[in-house]
CSV table of C-alpha atoms and ligand atoms in Angstrom, one decimal:
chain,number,residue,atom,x,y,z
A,1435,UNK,CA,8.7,7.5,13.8
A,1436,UNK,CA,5.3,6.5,15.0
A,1437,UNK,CA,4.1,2.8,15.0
A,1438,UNK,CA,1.0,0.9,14.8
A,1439,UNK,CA,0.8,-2.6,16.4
A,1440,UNK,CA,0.3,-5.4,14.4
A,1441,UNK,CA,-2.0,-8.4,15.7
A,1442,UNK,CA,0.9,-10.5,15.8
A,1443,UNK,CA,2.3,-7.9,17.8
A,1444,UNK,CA,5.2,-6.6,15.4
A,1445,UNK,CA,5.6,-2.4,14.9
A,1446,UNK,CA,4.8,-1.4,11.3
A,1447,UNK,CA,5.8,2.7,11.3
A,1448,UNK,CA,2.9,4.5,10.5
A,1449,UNK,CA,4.1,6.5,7.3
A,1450,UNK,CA,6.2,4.8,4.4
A,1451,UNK,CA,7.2,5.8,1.1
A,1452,UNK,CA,5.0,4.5,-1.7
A,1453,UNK,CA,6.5,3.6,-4.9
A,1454,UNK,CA,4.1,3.1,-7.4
A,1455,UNK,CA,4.8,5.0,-10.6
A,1456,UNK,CA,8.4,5.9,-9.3
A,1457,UNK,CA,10.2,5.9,-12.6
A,1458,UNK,CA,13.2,3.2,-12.3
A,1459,UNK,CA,15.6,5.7,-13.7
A,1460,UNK,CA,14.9,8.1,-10.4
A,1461,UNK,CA,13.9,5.3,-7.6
A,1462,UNK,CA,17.5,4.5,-6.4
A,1463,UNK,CA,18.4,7.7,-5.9
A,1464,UNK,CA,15.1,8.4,-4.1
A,1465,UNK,CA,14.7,5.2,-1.8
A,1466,UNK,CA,18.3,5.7,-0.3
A,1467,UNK,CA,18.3,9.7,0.2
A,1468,UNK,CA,14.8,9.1,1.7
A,1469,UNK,CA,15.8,6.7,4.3
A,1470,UNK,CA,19.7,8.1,5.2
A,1471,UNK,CA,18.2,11.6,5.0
A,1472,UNK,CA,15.0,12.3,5.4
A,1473,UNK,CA,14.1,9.5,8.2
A,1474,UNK,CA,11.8,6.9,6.4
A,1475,UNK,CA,12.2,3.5,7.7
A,1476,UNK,CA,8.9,1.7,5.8
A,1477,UNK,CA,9.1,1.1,2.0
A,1478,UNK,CA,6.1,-0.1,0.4
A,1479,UNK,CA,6.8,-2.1,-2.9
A,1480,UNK,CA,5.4,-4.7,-5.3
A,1481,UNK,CA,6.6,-6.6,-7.8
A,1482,UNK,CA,4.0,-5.3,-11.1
A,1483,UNK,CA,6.2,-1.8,-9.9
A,1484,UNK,CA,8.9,-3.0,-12.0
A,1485,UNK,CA,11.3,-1.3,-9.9
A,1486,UNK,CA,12.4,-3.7,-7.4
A,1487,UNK,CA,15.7,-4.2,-8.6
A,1488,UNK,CA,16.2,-0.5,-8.8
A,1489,UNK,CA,15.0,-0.1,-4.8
A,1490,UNK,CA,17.2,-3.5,-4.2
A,1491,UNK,CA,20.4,-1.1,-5.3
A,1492,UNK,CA,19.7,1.6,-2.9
A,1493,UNK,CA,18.8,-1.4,-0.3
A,1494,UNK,CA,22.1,-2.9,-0.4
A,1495,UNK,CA,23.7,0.7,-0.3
A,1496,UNK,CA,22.2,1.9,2.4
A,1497,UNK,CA,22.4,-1.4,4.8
A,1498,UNK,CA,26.0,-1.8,3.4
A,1499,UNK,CA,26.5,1.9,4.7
A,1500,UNK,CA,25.7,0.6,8.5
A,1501,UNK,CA,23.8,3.6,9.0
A,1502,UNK,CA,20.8,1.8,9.4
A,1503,UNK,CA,20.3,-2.2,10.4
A,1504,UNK,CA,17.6,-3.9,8.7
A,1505,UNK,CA,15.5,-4.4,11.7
A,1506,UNK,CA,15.2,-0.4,11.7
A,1507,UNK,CA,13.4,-1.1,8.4
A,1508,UNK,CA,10.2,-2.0,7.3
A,1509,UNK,CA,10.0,-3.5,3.4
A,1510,UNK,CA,6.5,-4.5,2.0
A,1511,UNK,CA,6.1,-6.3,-1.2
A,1512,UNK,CA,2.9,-8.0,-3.0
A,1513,UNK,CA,2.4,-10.9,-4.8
A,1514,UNK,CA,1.6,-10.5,-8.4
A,1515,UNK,CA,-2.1,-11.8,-9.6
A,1516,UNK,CA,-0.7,-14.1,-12.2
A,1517,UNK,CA,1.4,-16.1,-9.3
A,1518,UNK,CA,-1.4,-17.3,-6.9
A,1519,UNK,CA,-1.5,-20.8,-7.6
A,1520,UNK,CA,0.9,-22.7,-4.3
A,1521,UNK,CA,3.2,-23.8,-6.8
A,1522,UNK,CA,4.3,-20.3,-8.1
A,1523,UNK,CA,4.2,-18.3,-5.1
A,1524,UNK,CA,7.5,-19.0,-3.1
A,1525,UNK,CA,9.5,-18.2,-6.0
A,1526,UNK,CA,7.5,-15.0,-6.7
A,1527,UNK,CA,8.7,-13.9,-3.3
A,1528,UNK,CA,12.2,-15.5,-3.9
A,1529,UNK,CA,12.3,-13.3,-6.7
A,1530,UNK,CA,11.0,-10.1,-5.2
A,1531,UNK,CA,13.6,-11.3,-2.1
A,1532,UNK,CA,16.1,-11.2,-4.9
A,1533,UNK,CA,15.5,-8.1,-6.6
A,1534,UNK,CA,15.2,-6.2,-3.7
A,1535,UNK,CA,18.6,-7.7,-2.3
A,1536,UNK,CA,16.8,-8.7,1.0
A,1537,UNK,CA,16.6,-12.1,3.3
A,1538,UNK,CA,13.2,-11.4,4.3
A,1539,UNK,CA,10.2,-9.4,3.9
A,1540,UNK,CA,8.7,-7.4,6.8
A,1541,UNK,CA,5.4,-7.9,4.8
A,1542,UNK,CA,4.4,-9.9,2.1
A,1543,UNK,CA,0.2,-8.8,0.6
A,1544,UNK,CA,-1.5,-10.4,-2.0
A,1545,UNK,CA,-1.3,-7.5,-4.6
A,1546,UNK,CA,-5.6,-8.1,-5.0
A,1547,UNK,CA,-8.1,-10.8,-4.4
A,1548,UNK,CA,-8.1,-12.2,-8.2
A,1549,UNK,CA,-6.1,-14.8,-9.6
A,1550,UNK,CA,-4.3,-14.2,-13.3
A,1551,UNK,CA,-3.7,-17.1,-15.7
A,1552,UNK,CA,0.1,-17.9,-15.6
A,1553,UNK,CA,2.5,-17.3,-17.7
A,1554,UNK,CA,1.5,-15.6,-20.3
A,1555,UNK,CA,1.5,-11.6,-19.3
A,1556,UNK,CA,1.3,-10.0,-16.4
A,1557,UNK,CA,-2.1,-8.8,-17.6
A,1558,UNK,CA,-3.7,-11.8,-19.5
A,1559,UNK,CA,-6.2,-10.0,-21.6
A,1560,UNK,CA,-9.1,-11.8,-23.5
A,1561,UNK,CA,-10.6,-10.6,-27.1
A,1562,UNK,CA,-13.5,-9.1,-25.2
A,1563,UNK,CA,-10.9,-7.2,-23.4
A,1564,UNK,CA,-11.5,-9.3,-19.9
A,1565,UNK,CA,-8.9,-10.4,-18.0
A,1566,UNK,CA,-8.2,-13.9,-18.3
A,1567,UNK,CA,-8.9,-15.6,-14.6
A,1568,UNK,CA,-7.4,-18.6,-12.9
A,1569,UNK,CA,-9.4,-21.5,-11.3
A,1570,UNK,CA,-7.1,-20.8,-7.8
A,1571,UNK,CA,-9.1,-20.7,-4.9
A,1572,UNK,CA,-7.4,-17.5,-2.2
A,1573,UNK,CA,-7.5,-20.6,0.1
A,1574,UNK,CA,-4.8,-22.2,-1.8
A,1575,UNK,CA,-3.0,-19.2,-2.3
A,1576,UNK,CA,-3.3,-18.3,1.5
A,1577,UNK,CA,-2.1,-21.6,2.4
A,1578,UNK,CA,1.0,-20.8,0.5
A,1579,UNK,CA,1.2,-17.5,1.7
A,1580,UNK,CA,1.4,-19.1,5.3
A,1581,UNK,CA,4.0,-21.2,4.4
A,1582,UNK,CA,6.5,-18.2,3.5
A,1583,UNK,CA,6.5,-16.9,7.2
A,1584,UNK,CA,7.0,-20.8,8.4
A,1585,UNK,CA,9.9,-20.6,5.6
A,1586,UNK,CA,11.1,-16.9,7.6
A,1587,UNK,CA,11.0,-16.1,4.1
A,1588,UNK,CA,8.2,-13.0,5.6
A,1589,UNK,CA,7.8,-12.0,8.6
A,1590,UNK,CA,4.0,-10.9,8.4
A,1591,UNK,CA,1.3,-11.8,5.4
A,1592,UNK,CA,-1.7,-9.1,4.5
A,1593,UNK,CA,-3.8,-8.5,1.8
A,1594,UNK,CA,-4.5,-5.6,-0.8
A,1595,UNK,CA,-7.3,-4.3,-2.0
A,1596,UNK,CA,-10.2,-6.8,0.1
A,1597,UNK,CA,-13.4,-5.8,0.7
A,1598,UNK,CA,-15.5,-7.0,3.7
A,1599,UNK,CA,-16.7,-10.4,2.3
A,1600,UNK,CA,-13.4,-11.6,0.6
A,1601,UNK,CA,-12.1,-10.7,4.8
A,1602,UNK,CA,-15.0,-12.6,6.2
A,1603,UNK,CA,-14.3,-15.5,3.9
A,1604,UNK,CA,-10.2,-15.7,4.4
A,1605,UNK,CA,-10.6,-15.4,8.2
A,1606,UNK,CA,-13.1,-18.7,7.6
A,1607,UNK,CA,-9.7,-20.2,7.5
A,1608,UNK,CA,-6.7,-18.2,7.9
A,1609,UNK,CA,-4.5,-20.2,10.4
A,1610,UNK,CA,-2.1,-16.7,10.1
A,1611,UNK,CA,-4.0,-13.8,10.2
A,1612,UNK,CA,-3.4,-10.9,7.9
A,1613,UNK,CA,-2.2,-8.1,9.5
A,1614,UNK,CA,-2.9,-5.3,7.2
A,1615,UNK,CA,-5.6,-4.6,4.5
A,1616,UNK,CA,-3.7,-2.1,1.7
A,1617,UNK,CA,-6.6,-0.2,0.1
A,1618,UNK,CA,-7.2,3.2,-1.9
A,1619,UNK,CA,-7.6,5.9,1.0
A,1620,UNK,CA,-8.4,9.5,0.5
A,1621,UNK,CA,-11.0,12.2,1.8
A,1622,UNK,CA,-13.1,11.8,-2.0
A,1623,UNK,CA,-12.6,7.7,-1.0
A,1624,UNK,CA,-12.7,7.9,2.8
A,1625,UNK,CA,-13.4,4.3,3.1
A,1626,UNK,CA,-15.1,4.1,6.6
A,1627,UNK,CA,-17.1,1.0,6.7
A,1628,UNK,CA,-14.4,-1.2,5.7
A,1629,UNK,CA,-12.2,0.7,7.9
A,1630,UNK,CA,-14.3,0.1,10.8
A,1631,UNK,CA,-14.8,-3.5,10.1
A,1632,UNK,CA,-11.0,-4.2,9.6
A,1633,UNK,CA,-9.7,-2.7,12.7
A,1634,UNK,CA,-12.6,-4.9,14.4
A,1635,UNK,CA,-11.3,-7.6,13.2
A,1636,UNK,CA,-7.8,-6.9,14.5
A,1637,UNK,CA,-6.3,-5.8,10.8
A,1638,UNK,CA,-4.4,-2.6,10.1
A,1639,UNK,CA,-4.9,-0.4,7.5
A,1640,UNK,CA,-3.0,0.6,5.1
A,1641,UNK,CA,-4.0,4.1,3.1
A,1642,UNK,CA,-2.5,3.7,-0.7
A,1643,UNK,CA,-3.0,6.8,-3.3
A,1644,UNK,CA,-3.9,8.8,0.2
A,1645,UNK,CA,-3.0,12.2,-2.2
A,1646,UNK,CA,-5.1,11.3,-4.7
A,1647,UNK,CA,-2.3,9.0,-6.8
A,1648,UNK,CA,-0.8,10.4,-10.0
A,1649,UNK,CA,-2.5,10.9,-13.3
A,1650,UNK,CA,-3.6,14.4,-14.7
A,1651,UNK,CA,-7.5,14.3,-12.7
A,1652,UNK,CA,-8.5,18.1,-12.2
A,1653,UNK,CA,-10.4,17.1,-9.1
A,1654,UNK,CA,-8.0,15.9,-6.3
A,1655,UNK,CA,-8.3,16.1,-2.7
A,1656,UNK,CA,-5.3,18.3,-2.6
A,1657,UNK,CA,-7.3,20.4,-4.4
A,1658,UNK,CA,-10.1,20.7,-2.3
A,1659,UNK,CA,-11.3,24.4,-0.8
A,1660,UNK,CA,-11.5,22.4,2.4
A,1661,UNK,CA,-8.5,21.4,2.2
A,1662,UNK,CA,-6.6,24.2,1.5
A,1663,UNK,CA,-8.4,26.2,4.2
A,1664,UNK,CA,-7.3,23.6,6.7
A,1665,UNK,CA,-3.6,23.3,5.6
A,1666,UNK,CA,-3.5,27.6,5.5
A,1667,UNK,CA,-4.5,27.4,9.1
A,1668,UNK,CA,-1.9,25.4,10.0
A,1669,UNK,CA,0.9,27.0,8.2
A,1670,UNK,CA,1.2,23.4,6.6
A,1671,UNK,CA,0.7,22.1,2.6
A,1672,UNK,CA,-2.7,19.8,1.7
A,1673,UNK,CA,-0.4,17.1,1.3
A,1674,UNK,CA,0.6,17.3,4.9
A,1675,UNK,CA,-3.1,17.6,6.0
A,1676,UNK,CA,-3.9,14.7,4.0
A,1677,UNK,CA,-1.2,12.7,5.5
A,1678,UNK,CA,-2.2,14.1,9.0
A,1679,UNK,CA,-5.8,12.7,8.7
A,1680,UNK,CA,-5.0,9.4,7.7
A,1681,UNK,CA,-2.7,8.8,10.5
A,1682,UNK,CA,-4.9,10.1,13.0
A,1683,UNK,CA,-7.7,7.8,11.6
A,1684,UNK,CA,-4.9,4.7,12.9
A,1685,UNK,CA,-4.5,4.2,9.2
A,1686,UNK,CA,-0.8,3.5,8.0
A,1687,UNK,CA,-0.2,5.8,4.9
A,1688,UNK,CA,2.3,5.7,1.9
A,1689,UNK,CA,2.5,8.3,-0.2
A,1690,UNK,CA,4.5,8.2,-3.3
A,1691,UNK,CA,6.7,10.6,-4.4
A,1692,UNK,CA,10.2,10.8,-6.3
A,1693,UNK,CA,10.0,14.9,-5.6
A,1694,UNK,CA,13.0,14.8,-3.3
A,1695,UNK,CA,11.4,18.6,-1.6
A,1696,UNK,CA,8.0,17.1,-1.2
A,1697,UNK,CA,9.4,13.3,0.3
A,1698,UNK,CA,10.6,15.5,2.9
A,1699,UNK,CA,7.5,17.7,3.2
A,1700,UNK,CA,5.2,14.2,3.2
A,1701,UNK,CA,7.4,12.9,6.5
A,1702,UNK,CA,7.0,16.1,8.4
A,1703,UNK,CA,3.8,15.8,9.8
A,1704,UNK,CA,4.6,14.6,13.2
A,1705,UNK,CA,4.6,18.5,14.9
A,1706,UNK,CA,1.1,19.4,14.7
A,1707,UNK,CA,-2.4,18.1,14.7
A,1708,UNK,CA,-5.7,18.3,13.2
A,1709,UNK,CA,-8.9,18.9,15.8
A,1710,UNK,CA,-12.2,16.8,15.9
A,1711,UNK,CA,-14.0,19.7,14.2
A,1712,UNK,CA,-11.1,19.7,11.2
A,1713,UNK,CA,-11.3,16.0,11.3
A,1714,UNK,CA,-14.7,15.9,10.6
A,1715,UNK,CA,-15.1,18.4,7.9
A,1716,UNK,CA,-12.2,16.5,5.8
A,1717,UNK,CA,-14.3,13.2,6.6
A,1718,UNK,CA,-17.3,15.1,5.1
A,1719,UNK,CA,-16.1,15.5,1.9
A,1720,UNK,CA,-16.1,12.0,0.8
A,1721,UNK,CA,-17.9,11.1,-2.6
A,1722,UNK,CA,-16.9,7.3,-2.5
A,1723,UNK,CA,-14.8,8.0,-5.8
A,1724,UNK,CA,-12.0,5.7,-6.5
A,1725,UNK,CA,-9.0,7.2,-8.8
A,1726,UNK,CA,-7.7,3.1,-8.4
A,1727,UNK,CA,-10.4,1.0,-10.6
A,1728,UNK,CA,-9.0,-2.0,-12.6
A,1729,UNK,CA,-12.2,-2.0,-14.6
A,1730,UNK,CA,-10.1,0.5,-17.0
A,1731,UNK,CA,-7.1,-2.3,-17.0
A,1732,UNK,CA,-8.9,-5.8,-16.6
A,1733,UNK,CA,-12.8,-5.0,-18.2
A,1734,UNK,CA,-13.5,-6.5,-14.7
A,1735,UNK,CA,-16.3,-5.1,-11.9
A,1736,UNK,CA,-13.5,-5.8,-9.3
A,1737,UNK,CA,-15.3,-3.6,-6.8
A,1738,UNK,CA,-19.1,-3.6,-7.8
B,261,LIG,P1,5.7,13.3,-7.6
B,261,LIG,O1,6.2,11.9,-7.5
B,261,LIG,O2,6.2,14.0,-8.8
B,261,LIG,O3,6.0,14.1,-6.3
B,261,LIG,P2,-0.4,9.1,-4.2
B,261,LIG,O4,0.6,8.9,-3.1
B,261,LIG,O5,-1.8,9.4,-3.8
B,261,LIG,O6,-0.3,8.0,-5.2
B,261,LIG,O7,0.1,10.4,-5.0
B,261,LIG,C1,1.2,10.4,-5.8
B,261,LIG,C2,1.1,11.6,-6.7
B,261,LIG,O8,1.2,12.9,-5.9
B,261,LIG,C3,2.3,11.7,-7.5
B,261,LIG,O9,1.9,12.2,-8.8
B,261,LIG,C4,3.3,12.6,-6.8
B,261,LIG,O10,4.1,13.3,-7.7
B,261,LIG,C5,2.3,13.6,-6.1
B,261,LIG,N1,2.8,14.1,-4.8
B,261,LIG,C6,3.5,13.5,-3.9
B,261,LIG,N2,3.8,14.3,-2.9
B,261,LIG,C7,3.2,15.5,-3.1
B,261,LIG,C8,3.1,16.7,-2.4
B,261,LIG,N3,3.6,16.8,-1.2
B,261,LIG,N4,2.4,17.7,-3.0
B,261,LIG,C9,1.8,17.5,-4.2
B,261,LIG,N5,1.9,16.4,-4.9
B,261,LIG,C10,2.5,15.4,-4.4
C-alpha cells in the first residue's frame, strides 16, 4: 500500500477505510475481513461513530491472530467537540484507547474547530436550536493534544475540518505540528485552495466523504456523466475513479463502506491511472457543494 510522508516524518498509507455511518451491528465483521482480506492497513475512526468498541473487537481479533503487528496499522481517531477543555481530553482518548482495545493511536484529530459544553449531550442544543458553545480557547485544547504524544498515548496529532485561518492561527503556536487536515473532498467539493495552502504548510490531507458520503442526494459525483465516461474508459467503477483522483492529488482518502464487494473494489485502485487531461476534467466539475454542513445539526455557520 502506498504512503504519504508525514512532517514528522511517519508513513500514513494513502487509502483507509472510513467508518462513518458503519452500523455497529455490521462494523466488526467489516473492519477485520477488510484488513486480513482485502489488505487495508489505515482505519479511520472517531469517537461521535459510536462504533469504537465494535472496531475495538475486530482489533483485538485480528492483532491476536498475528497476521498483522500493530505497526503494519494505521488507527485514526478524533476527539469529540464536547471534550476540548485540557481537563477532559486525556481521558477522551483513554477511552477511545479503551474502546478500540489499542495502546496508542497512530493519529489523534480534533473531530472540528468548535468547542461543545460538557456534559450534557454530545450535541448541546439551545431553544433557538444553536449549539451550545464552550469558552475553550483551541490553544488550550492543542496544548493538551500535545501532551498525549509526550504521554505516547498518540503517535501524531491533526485536525478535522480547519479552514485556512483557524491553520494560520494554531500554527501561531503549535509547538507539534499537525500532520493532517481531515476535510470533506469530492470533485462537486474539490477543495483546492485549502488544499494548496495545507500542503504549503507541510500538512497532509485527508479526503473524508470523497464518494459523496451516504444519504439519499440524487446528485452525487458518482453520478456524474464525467465520471462515468472516465471510469468506462478505464474498464474501472466511478468509485474507483473517484478514489484514483484523490490519491493522485497527494490527498489521503477514506472511503466508507460496510459493502464487503465494494470495500474490495474501493482498495483496488493501485493498477491504473488517470491522465492530466482526465484529471483536469474531474477538477472541472467542482460546484464548491458540501454534502457535510453542521448548519443542519448545530444551527451554526461553521463554514461561512
Ligand atoms: P455502503 O456502505 O452501503 O457501501 P463516503 O465514503 O463518501 O462517505 O461514501 C459512503 C457512501 O458510499 C455509503 O453510502 C456507501 O454505502 C457508499 N459506497 C461505498 N463504496 C461504494 C462504491 N464502491 N460504489 C458505490 N457506493 C459506494
Amino acid at each position: 500500500m502506498q504512503t504519504l510522508t508525514l512532517n514528522n516524518k511517519k508513513q500514513i498509507p494513502v487509502l483507509g477505510l472510513g467508518t462513518w455511518r458503519s452500523d455497529k451491528a455490521k462494523v466488526s465483521q467489516v473492519v477485520e475481513k477488510a484488513v486480513l482480506e482485502d489488505g487495508y492497513r489505515h482505519l479511520d475512526c472517531a469517537s461521535i461513530y459510536g462504533n469504537e468498541k465494535e472496531i475495538g473487537v475486530a482489533l483485538s481479533k485480528i492483532l491476536s491472530s498475528g497476521k498483522i503487528s500493530r505497526g503494519e496499522l494505521f488507527v485514526t481517531s478524533k476527539l469529540w467537540n464536547t471534550e476540548h477543555h485540557p481537563d477532559n481530553v486525556e481521558p477522551a482518548c483513554r477511552e477511545t484507547l479503551a474502546d478500540l482495545q489499542l495502546e496508542y493511536l497512530d493519529l489523534y484529530l480534533v473531530h472540528w474547530g468548535i468547542a461543545f459544553v460538557h456534559g450534557e449531550k454530545l450535541e448541546p442544543i439551545d431553544d433557538d436550536g444553536m449549539v451550545k458553545t464552550e469558552a475553550v480557547s483551541m490553544k488550550e485544547t492543542w496544548q493538551a493534544m500535545e501532551s498525549l504524544v509526550d504521554k505516547g498515548l498518540v503517535k501524531s496529532i491533526g485536525v478535522a475540518n480547519f479552514t485556512v485561518p483557524m491553520i494560520v492561527d494554531l500554527l501561531s503556536y503549535a509547538k507539534v505540528k499537525p500532520v493532517v487536515n481531515q476535510i470533506e473532498i469530492h470533485p462537486y467539493n474539490n477543495q483546492k485552495d485549502l488544499i494548496d495552502y495545507c500542503h504549503k504548510m507541510d500538512i497532509q490531507v485527508t479526503a473524508y466523504s470523497p464518494l459523496g458520503s451516504s444519504g439519499d442526494q440524487n446528485d452525487k459525483p458518482l453520478n456524474n456523466s464525467v465520471v462515468i465516461d472516465i471510469a468506462k474508459a478505464h474498464d474501472k467503477t466511478p468509485a474507483q475513479i473517484l478514489i484514483r483522483w484523490a490519491i493522485q492529488r497527494d490527498l489521503i482518502v477514506i472511503p466508507k463502506s460496510t459493502d464487503s464487494s465494494r470495500i474490495l473494489e474501493n482498495i483496488s485502485v493501485e493498477d491504473f491511472s488517470l491522465s492530466k487531461q482526465e484529471m483536469d476534467k474531474i477538477n472541472k466539475i467542482n460546484k464548491n457543494h458540501r454534502f457535510v454542513d453542521p448548519i443542519e445539526w448545530w444551527g451554526i455557520p461553521y463554514f461561512k
